[in-house]
Structures are given as structure tokens and as C-alpha cells.
């Protein structure tokens, strides 16, 4: 077993939830060998063609990662590992929300426009043996913005928005262009938290409390949390405080702020640091947004398996 490969205990946790062959399209190449190859690339950021031979054909490893990123397999594995931790009472539901900028490599540019987005909405490609595989790809295109690429102070960048539990483990992930404001993704990040029950029952979606920095200090974010009955620790911006004081009694009461709870917000910074230990996450090489999200999800999965 190489450094970074799945241990026997980690493999046993994933095995029950992996796809199985339907008997009509041939057999899958050994899942464990391929997953080890995917994790090697996520950890090192190496080009797919440069994968060591012990992982098998590089194209098989890449296509498996692309397929599982598109059909939600990585997301399901991620949620199942979270479900096991929740059933054992190992999740700290005092969560934090933040985002991080990721520099996009030049190889991340130039994704081909999907056939379904051709002029007139017609699919100009002739259906063939790859028709089923193509339909699994999530919608994209629309230029760099449609693939989660943009321009910010850091240059050609992508932004990863995430939430993390009190033990520095990612709970949900969203990818946007680098210039997208943090507050616009506050609601989607929280609504993507969905941890299923191992037995009967609805999945858990609501945290006990949320901590976030001043980037999320606005009316819509606070109103959303208030409507869901979620306690929060978000500091008030200086200009917002000044505007409220100028209005006198018409400005209303200051928002509540728990300083002790806010001290735990460092958990999201530490979760980002753990996520960026994976070089294919710290620098984006993937052209398609859904593939890069799958890369980040696979990295988050390993954090949960090894925490």
C-alpha cells in the first residue's frame, strides 16, 4: 500500500456504497485500485497521464473520476460517511461558513462548449455509443463563468464556498467564479447540508448555530437564519452600525452577537487549510466545474475518513 492509499478500514467503510456492474456493459476495473489512483492525483496534483502504472490505465482512472463527479457518486459517498459520524454523535453542529480563493491553472481554461448548448438548443452531435455517458454530464458551458472561472484580485480564479462542523471537517461545498461575493452563496451552502439517517427518518439539514465573518453581515443572511430558527454569531459591519445609529430609534436594535461563540469560527479556516493540503484542490487544473467539485468532494471525503 502506497502513501495516501486507502487503508483496509477505510475501504470497508466505502465498499457497501460503491456502484456495482449491471452485467451488460462489462465489469468495473477494481474500484480500490482506481480510487487510490484518483486520491493520488487529488493529493499531488499530477497530470492524469503521469499517474504511476500501479493504478492501471490513466484514462480509466480519469473517466471513473469524471463519471462519479457527474452522476453524484462522490457526493453520495461523502454523505454516507457523514451519516455514520452523525449516528455515532461525532459531529459538532456549531458550524461555520466561509469561502476561499483558488488560483486556476492555465490548463483549466478552454472547456469545450456542451453540444446541448449549441445555437437553437439542438444537439448537433450524432448519438452513438457515448450517448449514455454524455447525458450524465451536468449542464455547463456559457464561457468561463459557466464553468466556475472568473477574474478577481488573484487573477484567473475559482472560489470554493463551504461550511464546516466544529471539528474542522467540510459539510458542504459549492464552486463559483472567483469574483462572486460570499454573501450570495450563504443560503445555497447551508441548504446543501444534507446528512441522511442510517435508519428511518429525514436527513438532518439544520445546524445548532452558525458563525461567519462580516462578509455575511447583511439583512438577507440574518433574515434567512431567523426564519429557520438558527442561532448565529455574525459581527456587524462598522458602516451598518453607523447607519443604524444615525436613524436613532428608527434604526432598530443592534443584532445579537455572541463573542464566545464567534471564537470557534477558526474551525472553518482550519478546514480550508486541510482541504488545500490536496494540491489538486489548492490549484484548479480541471476544466469543467463539476469535475473540480468532484475533486474537492473526494478531498473532503478523505478528511472525514481519516479524522
PDB file of C-alpha atoms in Angstrom:
ATOM      1  CA  UNK A   1       0.000   0.000   0.000  1.00  0.00           C
ATOM      2  CA  UNK A   2       1.411   3.370  -1.024  1.00  0.00           C
ATOM      3  CA  UNK A   3       1.357   6.564   0.995  1.00  0.00           C
ATOM      4  CA  UNK A   4      -2.103   8.115   0.813  1.00  0.00           C
ATOM      5  CA  UNK A   5      -3.827   4.908  -0.369  1.00  0.00           C
ATOM      6  CA  UNK A   6      -6.986   3.673   1.344  1.00  0.00           C
ATOM      7  CA  UNK A   7      -6.404   1.544   4.414  1.00  0.00           C
ATOM      8  CA  UNK A   8      -8.380  -1.672   4.889  1.00  0.00           C
ATOM      9  CA  UNK A   9     -10.643   0.047   7.439  1.00  0.00           C
ATOM     10  CA  UNK A  10     -11.335   2.983   5.090  1.00  0.00           C
ATOM     11  CA  UNK A  11     -12.027   0.627   2.190  1.00  0.00           C
ATOM     12  CA  UNK A  12     -14.509  -1.369   4.275  1.00  0.00           C
ATOM     13  CA  UNK A  13     -16.438   1.834   5.017  1.00  0.00           C
ATOM     14  CA  UNK A  14     -16.746   2.747   1.325  1.00  0.00           C
ATOM     15  CA  UNK A  15     -17.295  -0.698  -0.201  1.00  0.00           C
ATOM     16  CA  UNK A  16     -21.057  -1.090   0.568  1.00  0.00           C
ATOM     17  CA  UNK A  17     -21.894   2.172  -1.235  1.00  0.00           C
ATOM     18  CA  UNK A  18     -19.843   1.771  -4.434  1.00  0.00           C
ATOM     19  CA  UNK A  19     -21.564   1.191  -7.806  1.00  0.00           C
ATOM     20  CA  UNK A  20     -21.839  -2.403  -8.997  1.00  0.00           C
ATOM     21  CA  UNK A  21     -21.859  -3.711 -12.546  1.00  0.00           C
ATOM     22  CA  UNK A  22     -25.254  -4.310 -14.179  1.00  0.00           C
ATOM     23  CA  UNK A  23     -23.795  -7.257 -16.084  1.00  0.00           C
ATOM     24  CA  UNK A  24     -24.499  -5.741 -19.501  1.00  0.00           C
ATOM     25  CA  UNK A  25     -21.623  -3.308 -20.002  1.00  0.00           C
ATOM     26  CA  UNK A  26     -18.720  -5.371 -18.750  1.00  0.00           C
ATOM     27  CA  UNK A  27     -17.115  -5.322 -15.337  1.00  0.00           C
ATOM     28  CA  UNK A  28     -15.695  -2.347 -13.480  1.00  0.00           C
ATOM     29  CA  UNK A  29     -11.942  -2.267 -13.103  1.00  0.00           C
ATOM     30  CA  UNK A  30     -11.054  -2.862  -9.440  1.00  0.00           C
ATOM     31  CA  UNK A  31     -12.636   0.011  -7.528  1.00  0.00           C
ATOM     32  CA  UNK A  32      -9.951   0.132  -4.854  1.00  0.00           C
ATOM     33  CA  UNK A  33      -7.110   0.421  -7.366  1.00  0.00           C
ATOM     34  CA  UNK A  34      -8.921   3.189  -9.277  1.00  0.00           C
ATOM     35  CA  UNK A  35      -9.919   5.130  -6.144  1.00  0.00           C
ATOM     36  CA  UNK A  36      -6.322   5.006  -4.940  1.00  0.00           C
ATOM     37  CA  UNK A  37      -5.287   6.460  -8.303  1.00  0.00           C
ATOM     38  CA  UNK A  38      -7.868   9.251  -8.019  1.00  0.00           C
ATOM     39  CA  UNK A  39      -6.792  10.096  -4.476  1.00  0.00           C
ATOM     40  CA  UNK A  40      -3.135  10.100  -5.569  1.00  0.00           C
ATOM     41  CA  UNK A  41      -3.915  12.683  -8.222  1.00  0.00           C
ATOM     42  CA  UNK A  42      -6.094  14.764  -5.839  1.00  0.00           C
ATOM     43  CA  UNK A  43      -3.294  14.759  -3.263  1.00  0.00           C
ATOM     44  CA  UNK A  44      -0.375  15.500  -5.612  1.00  0.00           C
ATOM     45  CA  UNK A  45      -1.975  17.461  -8.458  1.00  0.00           C
ATOM     46  CA  UNK A  46      -0.059  15.380 -11.020  1.00  0.00           C
ATOM     47  CA  UNK A  47      -1.316  15.256 -14.604  1.00  0.00           C
ATOM     48  CA  UNK A  48      -3.576  12.293 -15.282  1.00  0.00           C
ATOM     49  CA  UNK A  49      -1.178  10.950 -17.905  1.00  0.00           C
ATOM     50  CA  UNK A  50       1.618  10.851 -15.323  1.00  0.00           C
ATOM     51  CA  UNK A  51      -0.166   8.556 -12.861  1.00  0.00           C
ATOM     52  CA  UNK A  52       2.056   5.664 -11.727  1.00  0.00           C
ATOM     53  CA  UNK A  53       1.413   2.398 -13.556  1.00  0.00           C
ATOM     54  CA  UNK A  54       0.317   0.633 -10.359  1.00  0.00           C
ATOM     55  CA  UNK A  55      -3.052   2.416 -10.632  1.00  0.00           C
ATOM     56  CA  UNK A  56      -3.773   0.965 -14.062  1.00  0.00           C
ATOM     57  CA  UNK A  57      -4.523   2.886 -17.280  1.00  0.00           C
ATOM     58  CA  UNK A  58      -4.636   6.607 -16.566  1.00  0.00           C
ATOM     59  CA  UNK A  59      -7.646   7.105 -18.814  1.00  0.00           C
ATOM     60  CA  UNK A  60      -9.654   4.563 -16.828  1.00  0.00           C
ATOM     61  CA  UNK A  61      -8.871   6.447 -13.606  1.00  0.00           C
ATOM     62  CA  UNK A  62      -9.761   9.800 -15.156  1.00  0.00           C
ATOM     63  CA  UNK A  63     -13.011   8.564 -16.703  1.00  0.00           C
ATOM     64  CA  UNK A  64     -14.090   6.991 -13.407  1.00  0.00           C
ATOM     65  CA  UNK A  65     -13.471  10.282 -11.611  1.00  0.00           C
ATOM     66  CA  UNK A  66     -15.296  12.263 -14.299  1.00  0.00           C
ATOM     67  CA  UNK A  67     -18.239   9.855 -14.259  1.00  0.00           C
ATOM     68  CA  UNK A  68     -18.565   9.821 -10.460  1.00  0.00           C
ATOM     69  CA  UNK A  69     -18.289  13.607 -10.354  1.00  0.00           C
ATOM     70  CA  UNK A  70     -21.150  13.874 -12.820  1.00  0.00           C
ATOM     71  CA  UNK A  71     -23.549  11.213 -11.524  1.00  0.00           C
ATOM     72  CA  UNK A  72     -23.219  12.153  -7.842  1.00  0.00           C
ATOM     73  CA  UNK A  73     -21.283   9.093  -6.625  1.00  0.00           C
ATOM     74  CA  UNK A  74     -18.673  11.196  -4.802  1.00  0.00           C
ATOM     75  CA  UNK A  75     -21.463  13.204  -3.170  1.00  0.00           C
ATOM     76  CA  UNK A  76     -23.270  10.034  -2.011  1.00  0.00           C
ATOM     77  CA  UNK A  77     -20.083   8.555  -0.539  1.00  0.00           C
ATOM     78  CA  UNK A  78     -19.439  11.887   1.192  1.00  0.00           C
ATOM     79  CA  UNK A  79     -22.924  11.913   2.720  1.00  0.00           C
ATOM     80  CA  UNK A  80     -22.766   8.271   3.830  1.00  0.00           C
ATOM     81  CA  UNK A  81     -19.532   8.825   5.750  1.00  0.00           C
ATOM     82  CA  UNK A  82     -21.113  11.896   7.357  1.00  0.00           C
ATOM     83  CA  UNK A  83     -24.191   9.825   8.236  1.00  0.00           C
ATOM     84  CA  UNK A  84     -22.032   7.285  10.087  1.00  0.00           C
ATOM     85  CA  UNK A  85     -20.374  10.077  12.076  1.00  0.00           C
ATOM     86  CA  UNK A  86     -23.739  11.662  12.889  1.00  0.00           C
ATOM     87  CA  UNK A  87     -25.183   8.338  14.069  1.00  0.00           C
ATOM     88  CA  UNK A  88     -22.181   7.988  16.405  1.00  0.00           C
ATOM     89  CA  UNK A  89     -22.688  11.546  17.732  1.00  0.00           C
ATOM     90  CA  UNK A  90     -19.318  12.673  16.351  1.00  0.00           C
ATOM     91  CA  UNK A  91     -20.486  15.833  14.530  1.00  0.00           C
ATOM     92  CA  UNK A  92     -20.276  19.205  16.279  1.00  0.00           C
ATOM     93  CA  UNK A  93     -23.270  21.084  14.863  1.00  0.00           C
ATOM     94  CA  UNK A  94     -21.927  24.515  15.795  1.00  0.00           C
ATOM     95  CA  UNK A  95     -20.824  25.157  12.239  1.00  0.00           C
ATOM     96  CA  UNK A  96     -19.004  27.960  10.419  1.00  0.00           C
ATOM     97  CA  UNK A  97     -19.269  29.277   6.850  1.00  0.00           C
ATOM     98  CA  UNK A  98     -16.626  30.933   4.683  1.00  0.00           C
ATOM     99  CA  UNK A  99     -15.010  30.793   1.242  1.00  0.00           C
ATOM    100  CA  UNK A 100     -11.530  30.512  -0.213  1.00  0.00           C
ATOM    101  CA  UNK A 101      -9.964  31.669  -3.469  1.00  0.00           C
ATOM    102  CA  UNK A 102      -8.277  29.042  -5.641  1.00  0.00           C
ATOM    103  CA  UNK A 103      -5.906  30.041  -8.435  1.00  0.00           C
ATOM    104  CA  UNK A 104      -6.877  28.405 -11.718  1.00  0.00           C
ATOM    105  CA  UNK A 105      -4.056  26.958 -13.786  1.00  0.00           C
ATOM    106  CA  UNK A 106      -3.975  27.817 -17.478  1.00  0.00           C
ATOM    107  CA  UNK A 107      -4.941  24.201 -18.205  1.00  0.00           C
ATOM    108  CA  UNK A 108      -8.313  24.865 -16.536  1.00  0.00           C
ATOM    109  CA  UNK A 109      -9.331  27.182 -19.378  1.00  0.00           C
ATOM    110  CA  UNK A 110     -10.796  26.170 -22.730  1.00  0.00           C
ATOM    111  CA  UNK A 111     -13.542  23.706 -21.823  1.00  0.00           C
ATOM    112  CA  UNK A 112     -15.471  22.641 -24.911  1.00  0.00           C
ATOM    113  CA  UNK A 113     -18.973  24.017 -25.205  1.00  0.00           C
ATOM    114  CA  UNK A 114     -21.502  21.227 -24.453  1.00  0.00           C
ATOM    115  CA  UNK A 115     -23.400  20.026 -27.510  1.00  0.00           C
ATOM    116  CA  UNK A 116     -26.764  20.688 -25.805  1.00  0.00           C
ATOM    117  CA  UNK A 117     -25.943  24.412 -25.595  1.00  0.00           C
ATOM    118  CA  UNK A 118     -25.459  24.818 -29.334  1.00  0.00           C
ATOM    119  CA  UNK A 119     -27.389  27.505 -31.186  1.00  0.00           C
ATOM    120  CA  UNK A 120     -31.122  26.823 -31.154  1.00  0.00           C
ATOM    121  CA  UNK A 121     -30.773  24.322 -28.325  1.00  0.00           C
ATOM    122  CA  UNK A 122     -30.174  21.457 -30.749  1.00  0.00           C
ATOM    123  CA  UNK A 123     -27.765  18.660 -30.123  1.00  0.00           C
ATOM    124  CA  UNK A 124     -25.557  18.787 -33.203  1.00  0.00           C
ATOM    125  CA  UNK A 125     -23.636  15.647 -32.269  1.00  0.00           C
ATOM    126  CA  UNK A 126     -24.760  12.320 -33.656  1.00  0.00           C
ATOM    127  CA  UNK A 127     -25.909   9.950 -30.862  1.00  0.00           C
ATOM    128  CA  UNK A 128     -23.636   6.988 -30.562  1.00  0.00           C
ATOM    129  CA  UNK A 129     -22.000   4.668 -28.097  1.00  0.00           C
ATOM    130  CA  UNK A 130     -21.179   7.585 -25.764  1.00  0.00           C
ATOM    131  CA  UNK A 131     -24.747   8.933 -25.623  1.00  0.00           C
ATOM    132  CA  UNK A 132     -25.404   7.499 -22.158  1.00  0.00           C
ATOM    133  CA  UNK A 133     -22.124   8.791 -20.739  1.00  0.00           C
ATOM    134  CA  UNK A 134     -22.689  12.261 -22.211  1.00  0.00           C
ATOM    135  CA  UNK A 135     -26.139  12.557 -20.616  1.00  0.00           C
ATOM    136  CA  UNK A 136     -24.576  12.133 -17.187  1.00  0.00           C
ATOM    137  CA  UNK A 137     -22.590  15.347 -17.523  1.00  0.00           C
ATOM    138  CA  UNK A 138     -24.193  18.251 -15.652  1.00  0.00           C
ATOM    139  CA  UNK A 139     -25.102  21.329 -17.625  1.00  0.00           C
ATOM    140  CA  UNK A 140     -22.242  23.755 -18.109  1.00  0.00           C
ATOM    141  CA  UNK A 141     -20.770  25.945 -20.772  1.00  0.00           C
ATOM    142  CA  UNK A 142     -21.615  29.586 -21.173  1.00  0.00           C
ATOM    143  CA  UNK A 143     -17.946  30.551 -21.134  1.00  0.00           C
ATOM    144  CA  UNK A 144     -15.601  30.663 -18.178  1.00  0.00           C
ATOM    145  CA  UNK A 145     -18.341  31.885 -15.817  1.00  0.00           C
ATOM    146  CA  UNK A 146     -20.456  28.834 -16.567  1.00  0.00           C
ATOM    147  CA  UNK A 147     -17.534  26.638 -15.528  1.00  0.00           C
ATOM    148  CA  UNK A 148     -16.868  28.483 -12.268  1.00  0.00           C
ATOM    149  CA  UNK A 149     -13.926  30.514 -13.575  1.00  0.00           C
ATOM    150  CA  UNK A 150     -13.585  34.272 -13.189  1.00  0.00           C
ATOM    151  CA  UNK A 151     -11.304  37.214 -12.590  1.00  0.00           C
ATOM    152  CA  UNK A 152     -10.552  38.583  -9.125  1.00  0.00           C
ATOM    153  CA  UNK A 153      -7.630  40.308  -7.434  1.00  0.00           C
ATOM    154  CA  UNK A 154      -5.819  36.994  -7.545  1.00  0.00           C
ATOM    155  CA  UNK A 155      -6.149  36.772 -11.328  1.00  0.00           C
ATOM    156  CA  UNK A 156      -7.796  33.807 -13.046  1.00  0.00           C
ATOM    157  CA  UNK A 157      -9.556  32.175 -10.105  1.00  0.00           C
ATOM    158  CA  UNK A 158     -12.296  29.959  -8.745  1.00  0.00           C
ATOM    159  CA  UNK A 159     -13.940  30.369  -5.363  1.00  0.00           C
ATOM    160  CA  UNK A 160     -14.917  27.458  -3.114  1.00  0.00           C
ATOM    161  CA  UNK A 161     -17.710  28.247  -0.632  1.00  0.00           C
ATOM    162  CA  UNK A 162     -18.053  25.787   2.216  1.00  0.00           C
ATOM    163  CA  UNK A 163     -19.427  25.056   5.643  1.00  0.00           C
ATOM    164  CA  UNK A 164     -17.564  23.055   8.288  1.00  0.00           C
ATOM    165  CA  UNK A 165     -18.502  21.444  11.576  1.00  0.00           C
ATOM    166  CA  UNK A 166     -16.838  22.239  14.889  1.00  0.00           C
ATOM    167  CA  UNK A 167     -14.179  19.583  14.219  1.00  0.00           C
ATOM    168  CA  UNK A 168     -12.827  21.237  11.060  1.00  0.00           C
ATOM    169  CA  UNK A 169     -14.488  18.895   8.563  1.00  0.00           C
ATOM    170  CA  UNK A 170     -16.335  20.185   5.474  1.00  0.00           C
ATOM    171  CA  UNK A 171     -20.103  19.671   5.484  1.00  0.00           C
ATOM    172  CA  UNK A 172     -20.985  21.194   2.084  1.00  0.00           C
ATOM    173  CA  UNK A 173     -19.136  22.640  -0.901  1.00  0.00           C
ATOM    174  CA  UNK A 174     -20.078  24.987  -3.763  1.00  0.00           C
ATOM    175  CA  UNK A 175     -17.880  26.238  -6.627  1.00  0.00           C
ATOM    176  CA  UNK A 176     -18.341  29.677  -8.233  1.00  0.00           C
ATOM    177  CA  UNK A 177     -16.238  32.139 -10.261  1.00  0.00           C
ATOM    178  CA  UNK A 178     -13.571  33.879  -8.204  1.00  0.00           C
ATOM    179  CA  UNK A 179     -15.249  37.307  -8.167  1.00  0.00           C
ATOM    180  CA  UNK A 180     -18.566  36.048  -6.751  1.00  0.00           C
ATOM    181  CA  UNK A 181     -19.471  37.695  -3.414  1.00  0.00           C
ATOM    182  CA  UNK A 182     -19.515  35.426  -0.364  1.00  0.00           C
ATOM    183  CA  UNK A 183     -22.938  36.504   0.875  1.00  0.00           C
ATOM    184  CA  UNK A 184     -24.656  35.436  -2.371  1.00  0.00           C
ATOM    185  CA  UNK A 185     -23.778  31.781  -1.649  1.00  0.00           C
ATOM    186  CA  UNK A 186     -24.645  31.795   2.073  1.00  0.00           C
ATOM    187  CA  UNK A 187     -28.098  30.284   1.591  1.00  0.00           C
ATOM    188  CA  UNK A 188     -27.034  27.672  -1.048  1.00  0.00           C
ATOM    189  CA  UNK A 189     -24.147  26.485   1.147  1.00  0.00           C
ATOM    190  CA  UNK A 190     -26.409  25.972   4.166  1.00  0.00           C
ATOM    191  CA  UNK A 191     -29.164  24.344   2.128  1.00  0.00           C
ATOM    192  CA  UNK A 192     -26.690  21.871   0.647  1.00  0.00           C
ATOM    193  CA  UNK A 193     -26.071  20.404   4.114  1.00  0.00           C
ATOM    194  CA  UNK A 194     -27.958  17.130   3.984  1.00  0.00           C
ATOM    195  CA  UNK A 195     -26.858  14.277   6.223  1.00  0.00           C
ATOM    196  CA  UNK A 196     -29.070  11.193   5.880  1.00  0.00           C
ATOM    197  CA  UNK A 197     -30.051   8.901   8.730  1.00  0.00           C
ATOM    198  CA  UNK A 198     -28.714   5.368   8.725  1.00  0.00           C
ATOM    199  CA  UNK A 199     -32.174   4.169   9.711  1.00  0.00           C
ATOM    200  CA  UNK A 200     -35.623   5.611   9.018  1.00  0.00           C
ATOM    201  CA  UNK A 201     -36.051   9.351   9.351  1.00  0.00           C
ATOM    202  CA  UNK A 202     -35.460  12.564   7.493  1.00  0.00           C
ATOM    203  CA  UNK A 203     -31.917  13.776   6.796  1.00  0.00           C
ATOM    204  CA  UNK A 204     -30.570  16.455   9.086  1.00  0.00           C
ATOM    205  CA  UNK A 205     -30.231  19.855   7.437  1.00  0.00           C
ATOM    206  CA  UNK A 206     -30.344  22.337  10.314  1.00  0.00           C
ATOM    207  CA  UNK A 207     -27.238  23.182  12.413  1.00  0.00           C
ATOM    208  CA  UNK A 208     -27.394  24.300  16.044  1.00  0.00           C
ATOM    209  CA  UNK A 209     -25.635  27.597  15.305  1.00  0.00           C
ATOM    210  CA  UNK A 210     -23.702  29.356  12.543  1.00  0.00           C
ATOM    211  CA  UNK A 211     -20.631  31.606  12.787  1.00  0.00           C
ATOM    212  CA  UNK A 212     -19.482  33.762   9.869  1.00  0.00           C
ATOM    213  CA  UNK A 213     -17.391  36.876   9.288  1.00  0.00           C
ATOM    214  CA  UNK A 214     -18.516  40.363   8.223  1.00  0.00           C
ATOM    215  CA  UNK A 215     -18.849  39.330   4.580  1.00  0.00           C
ATOM    216  CA  UNK A 216     -22.169  37.737   5.592  1.00  0.00           C
ATOM    217  CA  UNK A 217     -23.347  40.653   7.720  1.00  0.00           C
ATOM    218  CA  UNK A 218     -26.425  41.796   5.832  1.00  0.00           C
ATOM    219  CA  UNK A 219     -30.186  41.717   6.163  1.00  0.00           C
ATOM    220  CA  UNK A 220     -30.963  38.775   3.849  1.00  0.00           C
ATOM    221  CA  UNK A 221     -28.478  36.451   5.595  1.00  0.00           C
ATOM    222  CA  UNK A 222     -29.746  37.333   9.065  1.00  0.00           C
ATOM    223  CA  UNK A 223     -33.376  37.075   7.942  1.00  0.00           C
ATOM    224  CA  UNK A 224     -32.739  33.625   6.458  1.00  0.00           C
ATOM    225  CA  UNK A 225     -31.224  32.377   9.727  1.00  0.00           C
ATOM    226  CA  UNK A 226     -34.014  33.954  11.757  1.00  0.00           C
ATOM    227  CA  UNK A 227     -36.661  32.292   9.593  1.00  0.00           C
ATOM    228  CA  UNK A 228     -35.072  28.870  10.108  1.00  0.00           C
ATOM    229  CA  UNK A 229     -34.580  29.452  13.834  1.00  0.00           C
ATOM    230  CA  UNK A 230     -30.789  29.113  13.699  1.00  0.00           C
ATOM    231  CA  UNK A 231     -28.669  30.987  16.247  1.00  0.00           C
ATOM    232  CA  UNK A 232     -25.805  32.896  14.698  1.00  0.00           C
ATOM    233  CA  UNK A 233     -22.664  34.854  15.535  1.00  0.00           C
ATOM    234  CA  UNK A 234     -22.029  37.367  12.753  1.00  0.00           C
ATOM    235  CA  UNK A 235     -20.341  40.684  13.643  1.00  0.00           C
ATOM    236  CA  UNK A 236     -21.981  43.902  12.477  1.00  0.00           C
ATOM    237  CA  UNK A 237     -20.150  45.987   9.874  1.00  0.00           C
ATOM    238  CA  UNK A 238     -18.899  49.395  11.004  1.00  0.00           C
ATOM    239  CA  UNK A 239     -20.811  51.268   8.304  1.00  0.00           C
ATOM    240  CA  UNK A 240     -24.013  49.339   9.075  1.00  0.00           C
ATOM    241  CA  UNK A 241     -23.649  50.193  12.742  1.00  0.00           C
ATOM    242  CA  UNK A 242     -23.115  53.885  11.930  1.00  0.00           C
ATOM    243  CA  UNK A 243     -26.164  53.940   9.649  1.00  0.00           C
ATOM    244  CA  UNK A 244     -28.303  52.311  12.324  1.00  0.00           C
ATOM    245  CA  UNK A 245     -27.178  54.809  14.965  1.00  0.00           C
ATOM    246  CA  UNK A 246     -27.899  57.754  12.661  1.00  0.00           C
ATOM    247  CA  UNK A 247     -31.506  56.652  12.395  1.00  0.00           C
ATOM    248  CA  UNK A 248     -31.919  56.716  16.154  1.00  0.00           C
ATOM    249  CA  UNK A 249     -34.847  54.659  17.447  1.00  0.00           C
ATOM    250  CA  UNK A 250     -35.961  54.022  13.859  1.00  0.00           C
ATOM    251  CA  UNK A 251     -32.743  52.116  13.233  1.00  0.00           C
ATOM    252  CA  UNK A 252     -33.841  49.279  15.492  1.00  0.00           C
ATOM    253  CA  UNK A 253     -31.891  47.265  17.988  1.00  0.00           C
ATOM    254  CA  UNK A 254     -28.356  46.016  17.270  1.00  0.00           C
ATOM    255  CA  UNK A 255     -28.155  42.380  16.169  1.00  0.00           C
ATOM    256  CA  UNK A 256     -27.176  39.932  18.871  1.00  0.00           C
ATOM    257  CA  UNK A 257     -23.564  38.820  18.870  1.00  0.00           C
ATOM    258  CA  UNK A 258     -22.024  36.059  20.986  1.00  0.00           C
ATOM    259  CA  UNK A 259     -18.293  36.737  21.236  1.00  0.00           C
ATOM    260  CA  UNK A 260     -17.526  33.359  22.818  1.00  0.00           C
ATOM    261  CA  UNK A 261     -19.312  31.516  20.026  1.00  0.00           C
ATOM    262  CA  UNK A 262     -17.505  33.606  17.404  1.00  0.00           C
ATOM    263  CA  UNK A 263     -14.161  32.416  18.748  1.00  0.00           C
ATOM    264  CA  UNK A 264     -14.947  28.994  17.258  1.00  0.00           C
ATOM    265  CA  UNK A 265     -15.066  30.452  13.760  1.00  0.00           C
ATOM    266  CA  UNK A 266     -11.414  29.477  13.308  1.00  0.00           C
ATOM    267  CA  UNK A 267     -12.664  25.950  12.614  1.00  0.00           C
ATOM    268  CA  UNK A 268     -13.620  26.951   9.070  1.00  0.00           C
ATOM    269  CA  UNK A 269     -10.143  28.386   8.448  1.00  0.00           C
ATOM    270  CA  UNK A 270      -8.583  25.157   9.641  1.00  0.00           C
ATOM    271  CA  UNK A 271     -10.986  23.133   7.473  1.00  0.00           C
ATOM    272  CA  UNK A 272      -9.888  25.177   4.443  1.00  0.00           C
ATOM    273  CA  UNK A 273      -6.244  24.529   5.319  1.00  0.00           C
ATOM    274  CA  UNK A 274      -6.896  20.785   5.495  1.00  0.00           C
ATOM    275  CA  UNK A 275      -8.740  20.875   2.189  1.00  0.00           C
ATOM    276  CA  UNK A 276      -5.898  22.756   0.491  1.00  0.00           C
ATOM    277  CA  UNK A 277      -3.344  20.190   1.624  1.00  0.00           C
ATOM    278  CA  UNK A 278      -4.632  18.433  -1.511  1.00  0.00           C
ATOM    279  CA  UNK A 279      -2.782  20.112  -4.371  1.00  0.00           C
ATOM    280  CA  UNK A 280      -5.443  19.468  -6.994  1.00  0.00           C
ATOM    281  CA  UNK A 281      -7.795  21.490  -4.777  1.00  0.00           C
ATOM    282  CA  UNK A 282      -5.327  24.265  -3.874  1.00  0.00           C
ATOM    283  CA  UNK A 283      -4.760  24.857  -7.613  1.00  0.00           C
ATOM    284  CA  UNK A 284      -7.531  24.154 -10.087  1.00  0.00           C
ATOM    285  CA  UNK A 285      -6.477  22.089 -13.096  1.00  0.00           C
ATOM    286  CA  UNK A 286      -9.926  20.728 -14.068  1.00  0.00           C
ATOM    287  CA  UNK A 287     -11.649  22.420 -16.994  1.00  0.00           C
ATOM    288  CA  UNK A 288     -15.217  21.572 -16.007  1.00  0.00           C
ATOM    289  CA  UNK A 289     -16.789  22.904 -12.836  1.00  0.00           C
ATOM    290  CA  UNK A 290     -18.492  19.634 -11.894  1.00  0.00           C
ATOM    291  CA  UNK A 291     -15.197  17.737 -12.213  1.00  0.00           C
ATOM    292  CA  UNK A 292     -13.415  20.232  -9.962  1.00  0.00           C
ATOM    293  CA  UNK A 293     -16.284  19.996  -7.451  1.00  0.00           C
ATOM    294  CA  UNK A 294     -15.838  16.214  -7.558  1.00  0.00           C
ATOM    295  CA  UNK A 295     -12.122  16.696  -6.866  1.00  0.00           C
ATOM    296  CA  UNK A 296     -12.890  18.888  -3.836  1.00  0.00           C
ATOM    297  CA  UNK A 297     -15.545  16.417  -2.642  1.00  0.00           C
ATOM    298  CA  UNK A 298     -13.099  13.497  -2.905  1.00  0.00           C
ATOM    299  CA  UNK A 299     -10.601  15.510  -0.826  1.00  0.00           C
ATOM    300  CA  UNK A 300     -13.301  16.279   1.761  1.00  0.00           C
ATOM    301  CA  UNK A 301     -14.204  12.574   1.828  1.00  0.00           C
ATOM    302  CA  UNK A 302     -10.642  11.617   2.755  1.00  0.00           C
ATOM    303  CA  UNK A 303     -10.699  14.225   5.556  1.00  0.00           C
ATOM    304  CA  UNK A 304     -13.781  12.546   7.025  1.00  0.00           C
ATOM    305  CA  UNK A 305     -12.347   9.053   6.602  1.00  0.00           C
ATOM    306  CA  UNK A 306      -9.115   9.995   8.373  1.00  0.00           C
ATOM    307  CA  UNK A 307     -10.376  12.279  11.141  1.00  0.00           C
TER     308      UNK A 307
END
